[in-house]
PDB file of C-alpha atoms in Angstrom:
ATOM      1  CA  UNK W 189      40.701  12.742  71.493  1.00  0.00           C
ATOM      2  CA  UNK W 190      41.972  11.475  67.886  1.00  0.00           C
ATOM      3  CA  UNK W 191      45.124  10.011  67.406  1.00  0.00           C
ATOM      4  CA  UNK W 192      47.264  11.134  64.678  1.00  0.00           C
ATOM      5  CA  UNK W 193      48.455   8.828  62.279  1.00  0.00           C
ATOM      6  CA  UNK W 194      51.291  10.293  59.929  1.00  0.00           C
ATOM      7  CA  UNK W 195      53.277   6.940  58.863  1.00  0.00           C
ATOM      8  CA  UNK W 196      52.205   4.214  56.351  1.00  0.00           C
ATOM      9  CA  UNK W 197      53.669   1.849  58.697  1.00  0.00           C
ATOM     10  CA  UNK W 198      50.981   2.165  61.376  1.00  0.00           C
ATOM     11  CA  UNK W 199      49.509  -0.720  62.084  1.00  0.00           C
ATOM     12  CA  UNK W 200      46.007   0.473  62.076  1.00  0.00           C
ATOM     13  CA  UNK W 201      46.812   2.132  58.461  1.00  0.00           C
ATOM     14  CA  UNK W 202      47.717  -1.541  57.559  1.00  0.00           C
ATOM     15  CA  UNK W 203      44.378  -2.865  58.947  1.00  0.00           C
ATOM     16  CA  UNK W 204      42.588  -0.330  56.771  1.00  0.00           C
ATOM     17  CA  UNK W 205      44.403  -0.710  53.530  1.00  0.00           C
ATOM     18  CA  UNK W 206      43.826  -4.625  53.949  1.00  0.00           C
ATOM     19  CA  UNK W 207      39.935  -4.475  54.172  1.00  0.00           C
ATOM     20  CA  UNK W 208      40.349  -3.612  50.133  1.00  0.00           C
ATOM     21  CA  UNK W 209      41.190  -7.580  49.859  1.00  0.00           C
ATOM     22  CA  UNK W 210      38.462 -10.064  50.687  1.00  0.00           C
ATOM     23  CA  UNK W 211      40.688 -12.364  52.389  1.00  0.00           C
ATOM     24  CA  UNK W 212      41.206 -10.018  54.504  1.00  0.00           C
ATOM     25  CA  UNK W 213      37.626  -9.002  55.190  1.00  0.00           C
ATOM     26  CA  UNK W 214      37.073 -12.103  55.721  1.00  0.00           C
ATOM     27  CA  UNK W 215      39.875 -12.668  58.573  1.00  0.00           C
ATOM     28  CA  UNK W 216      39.159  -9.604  60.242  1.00  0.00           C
ATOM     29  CA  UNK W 217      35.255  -9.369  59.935  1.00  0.00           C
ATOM     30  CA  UNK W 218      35.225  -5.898  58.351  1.00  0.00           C
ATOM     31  CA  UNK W 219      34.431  -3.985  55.784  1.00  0.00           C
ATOM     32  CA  UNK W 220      35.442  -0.246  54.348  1.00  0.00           C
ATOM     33  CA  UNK W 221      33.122   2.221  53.531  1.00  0.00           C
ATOM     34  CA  UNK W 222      34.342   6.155  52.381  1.00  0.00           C
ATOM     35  CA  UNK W 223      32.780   9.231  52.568  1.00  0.00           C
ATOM     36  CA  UNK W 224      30.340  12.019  54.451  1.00  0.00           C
ATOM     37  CA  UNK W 225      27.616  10.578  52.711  1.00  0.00           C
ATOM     38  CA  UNK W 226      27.817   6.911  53.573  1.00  0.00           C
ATOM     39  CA  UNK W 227      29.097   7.106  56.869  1.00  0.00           C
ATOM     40  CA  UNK W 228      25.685   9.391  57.715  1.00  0.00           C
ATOM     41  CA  UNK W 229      23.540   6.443  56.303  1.00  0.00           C
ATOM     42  CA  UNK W 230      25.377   4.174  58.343  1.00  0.00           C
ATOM     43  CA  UNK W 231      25.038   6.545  60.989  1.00  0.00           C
ATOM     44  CA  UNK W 232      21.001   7.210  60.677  1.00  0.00           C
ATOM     45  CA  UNK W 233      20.924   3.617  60.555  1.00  0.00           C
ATOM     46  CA  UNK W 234      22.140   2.726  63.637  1.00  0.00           C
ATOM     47  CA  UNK W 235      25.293   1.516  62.617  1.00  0.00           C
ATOM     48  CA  UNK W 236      28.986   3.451  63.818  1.00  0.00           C
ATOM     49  CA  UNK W 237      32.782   1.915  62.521  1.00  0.00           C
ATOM     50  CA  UNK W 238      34.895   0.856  64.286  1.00  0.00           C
ATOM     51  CA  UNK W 239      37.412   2.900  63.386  1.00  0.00           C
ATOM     52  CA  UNK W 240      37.172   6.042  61.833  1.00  0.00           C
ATOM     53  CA  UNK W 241      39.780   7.609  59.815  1.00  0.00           C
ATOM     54  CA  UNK W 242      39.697  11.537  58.443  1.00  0.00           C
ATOM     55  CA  UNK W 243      41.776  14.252  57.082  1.00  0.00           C
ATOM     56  CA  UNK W 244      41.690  17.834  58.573  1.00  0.00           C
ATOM     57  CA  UNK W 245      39.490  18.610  56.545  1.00  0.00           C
ATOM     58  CA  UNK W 246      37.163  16.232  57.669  1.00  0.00           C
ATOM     59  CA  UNK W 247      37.173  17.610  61.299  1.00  0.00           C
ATOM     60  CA  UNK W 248      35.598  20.514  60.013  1.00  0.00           C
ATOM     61  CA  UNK W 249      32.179  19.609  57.941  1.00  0.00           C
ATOM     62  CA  UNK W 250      30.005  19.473  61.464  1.00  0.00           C
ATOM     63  CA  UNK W 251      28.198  15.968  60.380  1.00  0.00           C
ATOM     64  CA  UNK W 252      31.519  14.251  59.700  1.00  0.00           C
ATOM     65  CA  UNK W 253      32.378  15.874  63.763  1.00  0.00           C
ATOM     66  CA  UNK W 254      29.771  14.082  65.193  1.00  0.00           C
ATOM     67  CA  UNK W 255      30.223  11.014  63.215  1.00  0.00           C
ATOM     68  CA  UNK W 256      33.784  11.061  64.727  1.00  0.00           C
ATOM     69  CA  UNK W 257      32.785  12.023  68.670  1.00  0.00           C
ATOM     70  CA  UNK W 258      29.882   9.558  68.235  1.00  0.00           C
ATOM     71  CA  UNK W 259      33.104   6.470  67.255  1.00  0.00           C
ATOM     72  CA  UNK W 260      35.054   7.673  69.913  1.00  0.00           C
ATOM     73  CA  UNK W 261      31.980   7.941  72.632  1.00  0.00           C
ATOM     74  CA  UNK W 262      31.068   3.949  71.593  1.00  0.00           C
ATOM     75  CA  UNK W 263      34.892   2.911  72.341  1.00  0.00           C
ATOM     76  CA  UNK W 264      35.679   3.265  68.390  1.00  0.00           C
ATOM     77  CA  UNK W 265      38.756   4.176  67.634  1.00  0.00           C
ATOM     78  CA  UNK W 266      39.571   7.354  65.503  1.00  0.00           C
ATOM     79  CA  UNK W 267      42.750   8.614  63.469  1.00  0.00           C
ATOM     80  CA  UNK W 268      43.642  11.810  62.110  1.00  0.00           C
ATOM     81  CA  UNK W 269      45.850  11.419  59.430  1.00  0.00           C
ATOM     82  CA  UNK W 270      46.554  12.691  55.459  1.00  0.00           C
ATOM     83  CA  UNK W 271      44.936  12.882  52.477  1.00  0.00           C
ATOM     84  CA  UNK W 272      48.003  10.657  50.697  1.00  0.00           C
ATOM     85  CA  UNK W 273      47.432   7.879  53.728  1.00  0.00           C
ATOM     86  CA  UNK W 274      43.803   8.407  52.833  1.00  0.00           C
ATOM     87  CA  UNK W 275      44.224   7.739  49.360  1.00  0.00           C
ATOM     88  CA  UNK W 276      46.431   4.431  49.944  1.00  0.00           C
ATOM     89  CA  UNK W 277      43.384   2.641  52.323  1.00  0.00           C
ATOM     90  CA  UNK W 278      40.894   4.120  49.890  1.00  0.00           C
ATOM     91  CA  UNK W 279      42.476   2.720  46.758  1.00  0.00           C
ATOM     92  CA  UNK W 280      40.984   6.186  45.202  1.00  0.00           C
ATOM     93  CA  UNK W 281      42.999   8.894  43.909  1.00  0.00           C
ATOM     94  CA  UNK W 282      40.898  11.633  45.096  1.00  0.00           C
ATOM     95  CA  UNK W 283      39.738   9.883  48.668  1.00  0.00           C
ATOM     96  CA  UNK W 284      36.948  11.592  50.962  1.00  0.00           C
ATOM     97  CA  UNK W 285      37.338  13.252  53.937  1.00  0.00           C
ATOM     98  CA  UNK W 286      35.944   9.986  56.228  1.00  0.00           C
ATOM     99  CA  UNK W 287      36.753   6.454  55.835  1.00  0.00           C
ATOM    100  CA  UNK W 288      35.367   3.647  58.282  1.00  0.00           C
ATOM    101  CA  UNK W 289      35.973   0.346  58.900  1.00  0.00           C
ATOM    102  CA  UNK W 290      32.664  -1.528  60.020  1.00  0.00           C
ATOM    103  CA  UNK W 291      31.597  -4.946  61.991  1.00  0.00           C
ATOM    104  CA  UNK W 292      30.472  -7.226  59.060  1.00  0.00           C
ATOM    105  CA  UNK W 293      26.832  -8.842  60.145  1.00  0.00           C
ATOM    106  CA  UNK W 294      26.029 -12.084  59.374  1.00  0.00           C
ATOM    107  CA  UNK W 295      24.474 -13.096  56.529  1.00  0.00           C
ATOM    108  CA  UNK W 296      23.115 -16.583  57.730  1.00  0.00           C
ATOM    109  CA  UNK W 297      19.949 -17.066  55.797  1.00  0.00           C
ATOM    110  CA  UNK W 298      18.283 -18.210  59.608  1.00  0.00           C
ATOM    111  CA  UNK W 299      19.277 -14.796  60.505  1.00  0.00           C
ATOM    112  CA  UNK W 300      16.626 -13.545  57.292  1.00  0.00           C
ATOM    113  CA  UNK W 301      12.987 -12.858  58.478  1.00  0.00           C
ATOM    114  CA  UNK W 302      11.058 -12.874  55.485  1.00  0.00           C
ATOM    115  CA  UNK W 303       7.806 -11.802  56.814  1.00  0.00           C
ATOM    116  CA  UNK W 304       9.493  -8.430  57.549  1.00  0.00           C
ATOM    117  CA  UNK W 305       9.445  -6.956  54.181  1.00  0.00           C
ATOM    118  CA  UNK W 306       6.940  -7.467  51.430  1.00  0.00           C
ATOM    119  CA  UNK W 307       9.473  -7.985  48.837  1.00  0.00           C
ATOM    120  CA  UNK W 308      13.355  -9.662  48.571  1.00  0.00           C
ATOM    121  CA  UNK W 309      15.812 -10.002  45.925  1.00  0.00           C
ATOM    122  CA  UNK W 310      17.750 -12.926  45.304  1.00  0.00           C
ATOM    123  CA  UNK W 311      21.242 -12.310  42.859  1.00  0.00           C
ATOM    124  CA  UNK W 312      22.268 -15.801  41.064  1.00  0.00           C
ATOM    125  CA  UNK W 313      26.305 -15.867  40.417  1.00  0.00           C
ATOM    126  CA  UNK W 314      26.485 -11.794  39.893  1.00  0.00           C
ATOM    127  CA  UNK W 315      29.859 -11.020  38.714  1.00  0.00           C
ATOM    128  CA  UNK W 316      29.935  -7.161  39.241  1.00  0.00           C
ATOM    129  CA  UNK W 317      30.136  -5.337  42.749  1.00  0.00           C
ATOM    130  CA  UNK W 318      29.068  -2.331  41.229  1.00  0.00           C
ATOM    131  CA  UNK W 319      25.553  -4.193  40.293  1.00  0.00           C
ATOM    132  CA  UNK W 320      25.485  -5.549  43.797  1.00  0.00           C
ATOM    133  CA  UNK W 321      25.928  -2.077  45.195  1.00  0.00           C
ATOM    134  CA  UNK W 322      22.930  -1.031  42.692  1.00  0.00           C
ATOM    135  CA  UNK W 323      21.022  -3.698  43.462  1.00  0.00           C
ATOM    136  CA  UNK W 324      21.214  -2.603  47.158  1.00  0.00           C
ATOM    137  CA  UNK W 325      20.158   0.594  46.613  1.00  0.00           C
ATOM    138  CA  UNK W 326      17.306  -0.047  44.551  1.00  0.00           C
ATOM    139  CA  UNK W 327      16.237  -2.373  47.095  1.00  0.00           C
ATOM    140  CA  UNK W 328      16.323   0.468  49.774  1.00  0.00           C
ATOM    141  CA  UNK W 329      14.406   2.536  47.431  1.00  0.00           C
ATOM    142  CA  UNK W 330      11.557  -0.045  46.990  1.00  0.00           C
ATOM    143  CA  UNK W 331      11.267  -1.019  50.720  1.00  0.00           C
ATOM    144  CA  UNK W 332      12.807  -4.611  49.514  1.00  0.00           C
ATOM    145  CA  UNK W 333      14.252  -6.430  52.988  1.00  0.00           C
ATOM    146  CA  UNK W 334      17.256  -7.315  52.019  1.00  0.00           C
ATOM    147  CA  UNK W 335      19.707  -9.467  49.325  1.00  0.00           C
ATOM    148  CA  UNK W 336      19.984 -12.591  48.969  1.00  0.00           C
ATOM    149  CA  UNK W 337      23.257 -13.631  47.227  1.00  0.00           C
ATOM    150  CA  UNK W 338      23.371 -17.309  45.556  1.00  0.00           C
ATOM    151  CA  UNK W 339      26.228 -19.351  44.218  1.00  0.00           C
ATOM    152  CA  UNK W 340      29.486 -17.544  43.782  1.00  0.00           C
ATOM    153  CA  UNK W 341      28.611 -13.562  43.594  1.00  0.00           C
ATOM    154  CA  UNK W 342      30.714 -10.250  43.839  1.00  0.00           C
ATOM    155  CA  UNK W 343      30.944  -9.733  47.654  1.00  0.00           C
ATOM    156  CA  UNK W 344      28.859  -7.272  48.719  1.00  0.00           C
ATOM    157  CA  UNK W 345      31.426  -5.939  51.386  1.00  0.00           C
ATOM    158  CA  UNK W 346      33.882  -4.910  48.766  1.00  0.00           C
ATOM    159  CA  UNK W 347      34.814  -0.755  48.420  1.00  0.00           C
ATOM    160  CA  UNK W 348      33.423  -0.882  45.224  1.00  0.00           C
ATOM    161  CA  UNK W 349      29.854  -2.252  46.338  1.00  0.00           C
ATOM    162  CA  UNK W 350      29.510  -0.697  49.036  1.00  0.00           C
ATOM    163  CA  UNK W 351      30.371   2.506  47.039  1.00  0.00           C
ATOM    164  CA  UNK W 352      27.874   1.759  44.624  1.00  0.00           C
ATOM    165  CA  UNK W 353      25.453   1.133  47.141  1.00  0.00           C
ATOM    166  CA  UNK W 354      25.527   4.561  48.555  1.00  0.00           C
ATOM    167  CA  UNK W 355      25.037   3.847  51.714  1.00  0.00           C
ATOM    168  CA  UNK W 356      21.830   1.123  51.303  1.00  0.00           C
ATOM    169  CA  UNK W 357      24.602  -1.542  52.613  1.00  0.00           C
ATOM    170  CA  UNK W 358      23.569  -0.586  55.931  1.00  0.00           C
ATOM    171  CA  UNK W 359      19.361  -0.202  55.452  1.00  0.00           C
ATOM    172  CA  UNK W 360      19.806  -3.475  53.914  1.00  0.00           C
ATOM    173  CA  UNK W 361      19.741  -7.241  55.205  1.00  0.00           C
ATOM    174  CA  UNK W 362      22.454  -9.623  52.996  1.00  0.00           C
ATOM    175  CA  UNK W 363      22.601 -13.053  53.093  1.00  0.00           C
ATOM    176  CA  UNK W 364      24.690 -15.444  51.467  1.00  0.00           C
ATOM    177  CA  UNK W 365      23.814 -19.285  50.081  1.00  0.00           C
ATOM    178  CA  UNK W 366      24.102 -22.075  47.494  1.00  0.00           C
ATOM    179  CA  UNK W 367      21.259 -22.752  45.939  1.00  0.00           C
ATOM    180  CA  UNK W 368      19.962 -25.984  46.781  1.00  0.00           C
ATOM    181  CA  UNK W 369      20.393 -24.338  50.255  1.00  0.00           C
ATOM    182  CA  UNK W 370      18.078 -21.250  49.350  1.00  0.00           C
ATOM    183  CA  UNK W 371      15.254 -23.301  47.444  1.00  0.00           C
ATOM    184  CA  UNK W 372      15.065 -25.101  50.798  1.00  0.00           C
ATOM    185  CA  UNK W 373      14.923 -22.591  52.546  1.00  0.00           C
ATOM    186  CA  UNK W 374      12.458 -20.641  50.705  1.00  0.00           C
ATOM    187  CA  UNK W 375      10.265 -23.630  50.610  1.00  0.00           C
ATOM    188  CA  UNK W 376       9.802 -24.477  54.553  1.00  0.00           C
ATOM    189  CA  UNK W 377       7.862 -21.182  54.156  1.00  0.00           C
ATOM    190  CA  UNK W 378       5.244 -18.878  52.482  1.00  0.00           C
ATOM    191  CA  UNK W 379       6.908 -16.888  49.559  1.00  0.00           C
ATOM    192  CA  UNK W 380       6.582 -16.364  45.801  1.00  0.00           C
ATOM    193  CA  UNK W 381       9.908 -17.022  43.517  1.00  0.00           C
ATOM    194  CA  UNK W 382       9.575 -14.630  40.819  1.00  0.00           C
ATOM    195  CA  UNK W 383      12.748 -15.031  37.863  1.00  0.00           C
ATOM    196  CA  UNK W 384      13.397 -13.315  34.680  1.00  0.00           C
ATOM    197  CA  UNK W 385      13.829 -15.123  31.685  1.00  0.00           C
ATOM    198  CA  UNK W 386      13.879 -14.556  27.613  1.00  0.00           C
ATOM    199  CA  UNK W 387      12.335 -18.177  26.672  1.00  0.00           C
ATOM    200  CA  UNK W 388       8.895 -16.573  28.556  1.00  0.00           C
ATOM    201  CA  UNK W 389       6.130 -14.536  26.672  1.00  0.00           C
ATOM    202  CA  UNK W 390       5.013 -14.216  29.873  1.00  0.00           C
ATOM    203  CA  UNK W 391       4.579  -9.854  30.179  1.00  0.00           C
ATOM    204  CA  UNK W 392       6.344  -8.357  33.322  1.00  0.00           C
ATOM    205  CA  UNK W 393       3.301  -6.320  34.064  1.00  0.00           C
ATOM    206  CA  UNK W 394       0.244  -9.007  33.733  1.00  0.00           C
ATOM    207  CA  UNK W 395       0.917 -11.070  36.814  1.00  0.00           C
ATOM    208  CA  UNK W 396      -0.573 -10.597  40.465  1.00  0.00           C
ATOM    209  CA  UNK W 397       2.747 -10.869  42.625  1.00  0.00           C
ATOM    210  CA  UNK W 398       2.464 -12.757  45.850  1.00  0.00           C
ATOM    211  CA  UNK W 399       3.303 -11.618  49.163  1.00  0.00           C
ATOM    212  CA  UNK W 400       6.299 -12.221  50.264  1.00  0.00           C
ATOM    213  CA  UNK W 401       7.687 -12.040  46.579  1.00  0.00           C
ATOM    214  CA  UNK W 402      11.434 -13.303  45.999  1.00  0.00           C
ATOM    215  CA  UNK W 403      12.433 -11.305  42.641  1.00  0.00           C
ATOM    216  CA  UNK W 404      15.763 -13.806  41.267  1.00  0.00           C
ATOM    217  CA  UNK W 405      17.915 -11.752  38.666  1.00  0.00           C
ATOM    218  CA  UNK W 406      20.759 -13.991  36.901  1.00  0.00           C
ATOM    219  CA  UNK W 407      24.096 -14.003  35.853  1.00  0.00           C
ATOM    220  CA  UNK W 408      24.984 -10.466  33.587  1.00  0.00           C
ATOM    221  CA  UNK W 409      25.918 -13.043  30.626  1.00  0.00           C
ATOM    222  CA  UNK W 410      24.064 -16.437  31.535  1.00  0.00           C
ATOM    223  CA  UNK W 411      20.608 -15.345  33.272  1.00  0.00           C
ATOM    224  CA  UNK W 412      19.751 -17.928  35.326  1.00  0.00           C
ATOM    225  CA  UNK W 413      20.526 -21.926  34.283  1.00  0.00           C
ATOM    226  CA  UNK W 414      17.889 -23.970  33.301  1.00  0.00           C
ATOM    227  CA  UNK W 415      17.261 -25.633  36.216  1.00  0.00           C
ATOM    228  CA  UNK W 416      16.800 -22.626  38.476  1.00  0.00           C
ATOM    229  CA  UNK W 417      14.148 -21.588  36.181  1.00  0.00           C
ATOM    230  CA  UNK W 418      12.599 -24.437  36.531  1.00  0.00           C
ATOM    231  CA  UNK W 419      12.203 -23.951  40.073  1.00  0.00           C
ATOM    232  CA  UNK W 420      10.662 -20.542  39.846  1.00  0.00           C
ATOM    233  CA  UNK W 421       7.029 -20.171  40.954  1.00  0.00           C
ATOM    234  CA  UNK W 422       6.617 -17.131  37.816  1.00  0.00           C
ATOM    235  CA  UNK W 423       8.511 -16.616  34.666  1.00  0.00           C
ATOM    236  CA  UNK W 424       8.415 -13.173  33.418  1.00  0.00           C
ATOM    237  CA  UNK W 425      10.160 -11.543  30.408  1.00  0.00           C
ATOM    238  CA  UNK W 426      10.596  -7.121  30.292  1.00  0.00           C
ATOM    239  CA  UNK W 427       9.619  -6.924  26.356  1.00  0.00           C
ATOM    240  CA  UNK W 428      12.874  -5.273  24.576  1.00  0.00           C
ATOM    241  CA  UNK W 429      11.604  -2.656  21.416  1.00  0.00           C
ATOM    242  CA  UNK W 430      15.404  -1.949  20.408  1.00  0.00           C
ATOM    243  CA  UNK W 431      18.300  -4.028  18.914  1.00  0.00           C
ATOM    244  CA  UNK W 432      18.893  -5.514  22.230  1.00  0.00           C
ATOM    245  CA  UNK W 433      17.704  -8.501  23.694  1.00  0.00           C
ATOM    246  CA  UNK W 434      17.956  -7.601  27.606  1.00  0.00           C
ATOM    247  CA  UNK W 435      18.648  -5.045  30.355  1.00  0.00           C
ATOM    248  CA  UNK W 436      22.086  -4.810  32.512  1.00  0.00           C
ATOM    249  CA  UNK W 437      21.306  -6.818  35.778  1.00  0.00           C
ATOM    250  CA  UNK W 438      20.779  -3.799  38.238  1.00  0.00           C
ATOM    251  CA  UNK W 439      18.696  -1.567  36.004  1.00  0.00           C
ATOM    252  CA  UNK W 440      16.704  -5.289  34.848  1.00  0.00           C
ATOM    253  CA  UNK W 441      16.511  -5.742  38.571  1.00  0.00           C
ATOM    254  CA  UNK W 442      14.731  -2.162  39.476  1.00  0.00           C
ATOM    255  CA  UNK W 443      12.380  -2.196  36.874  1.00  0.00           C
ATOM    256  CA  UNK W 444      11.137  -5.343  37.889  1.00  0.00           C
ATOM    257  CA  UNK W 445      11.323  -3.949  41.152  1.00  0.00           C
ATOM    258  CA  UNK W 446       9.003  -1.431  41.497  1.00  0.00           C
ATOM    259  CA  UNK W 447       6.531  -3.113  38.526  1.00  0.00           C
ATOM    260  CA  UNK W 448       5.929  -5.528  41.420  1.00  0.00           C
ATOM    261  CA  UNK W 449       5.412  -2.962  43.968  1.00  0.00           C
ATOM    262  CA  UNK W 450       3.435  -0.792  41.825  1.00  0.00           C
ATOM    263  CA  UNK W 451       0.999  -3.824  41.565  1.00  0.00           C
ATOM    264  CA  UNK W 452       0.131  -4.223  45.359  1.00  0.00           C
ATOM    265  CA  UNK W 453      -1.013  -0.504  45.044  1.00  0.00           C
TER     266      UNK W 453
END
């Protein structure tokens, strides 16, 4: 059965309000991740917290019930508790009815299989979690395999990624790596590094894109640096018909996206 958990001293309460600090993700090896929807996509995906907090109200949506008996039946822990305890691990003012706390995976680029997806993105130095939660989910749309997240980036197990995300956190491979790291890595096998730049003419939709195809989006101010371009197997520029010269990273990132899946049709 749940435990109830009234007092914002609780220990476990603690635990859970921490996870909102990435020291403390890092420590502990988890990660948050709020409401019905989420948690189900988590769920689906193999993938239960390991500890489950809910309000009342939460007891009562059947989905969110068997999210919770499933937690408890794997040795998870579960907590009753109230919306204002809610709302202090959730760091929203209107929190949902679920909260979990989940195992982080590692994100080892050895533990990246490239021949299992057609398609990969690679973020350089991305500043935003909310882009990284995008990117995520545009990459579950497109059947991508996973993220690969170079130089110093937004991390990707932060409320307000995995938020953004909307659940693709968990469909999803991550990996983390400096670059000189990546470009070796890349190299020791087949795959196709594919970058966005404005000093190309080169049109987004002219190329044949090779199988598997790295897609590497830049920094939302910088793009990529010179010398990461230089590395790039394909150049390709999205022409702009407005005043401005680019796209945000996330919405850059899905165009390009599906223009290279739309070409292996």
């Amino acid at each position: 059965m749940p435990r109830e958990v009234t007092a914002f001293s609780n220990s476990t309460v603690k635990l859970l309000r921490s996870l909102r600090d990435k020291k403390a993700r890092r420590v502990e090896g988890l990660f948050l991740a709020e409401g019905l929807r989420i948690l189900t996509e988590a769920r689906d995906s193999g993938q239960l917290p390991e500890i489950v907090a809910f309000s009342a109200e939460g007891t009562r949506h059947p989905l969110a019930a068997e999210i919770i008996a499933a937690t408890e039946a794997a040795g998870g822990d579960a907590i009753l508790t109230t919306p204002d305890i809610l709302t202090k691990m959730s760091g929203k003012g209107n929190p949902q009815m679920l909260l979990g706390a989940y195992r982080q995976p590692p994100t080892e680029l050895a533990a990246i299989d490239r021949s299992a997806a057609p398609l990969w993105i690679v973020a350089q130095a991305l500043r935003d979690p909310g882009n990284i939660g995008t990117i995520l989910r545009t990459g579950d749309a497109v059947g991508a395999g996973g993220l690969i997240l170079i130089d110093d980036c937004a991390d990707s197990f932060s409320v307000e990624a995995v938020r953004a995300s909307m659940g693709a956190l968990f469909t999803q491979r991550i990996a983390t790596a400096r670059w000189p790291e990546f470009v070796e890595w890349l190299r020791s096998g087949p795959g196709q590094l594919v970058g966005t730049s404005l000093k190309t003419d080169h049109d987004y939709l002219e190329p044949k894109y090779e199988q598997p195809c790295f897609l590497v989006v830049g920094n939302e101010q910088q793009g990529l640096p010179v010398e990461y371009e230089a590395e790039c197997d394909l150049l390709v520029k999205i022409p702009m018909a407005g005043r401005a010269d680019s796209l945000n990273a996330a919405i850059a990132t899905a165009v390009m996206a599906f223009a290279i899946k739309a070409s292996w049709r």
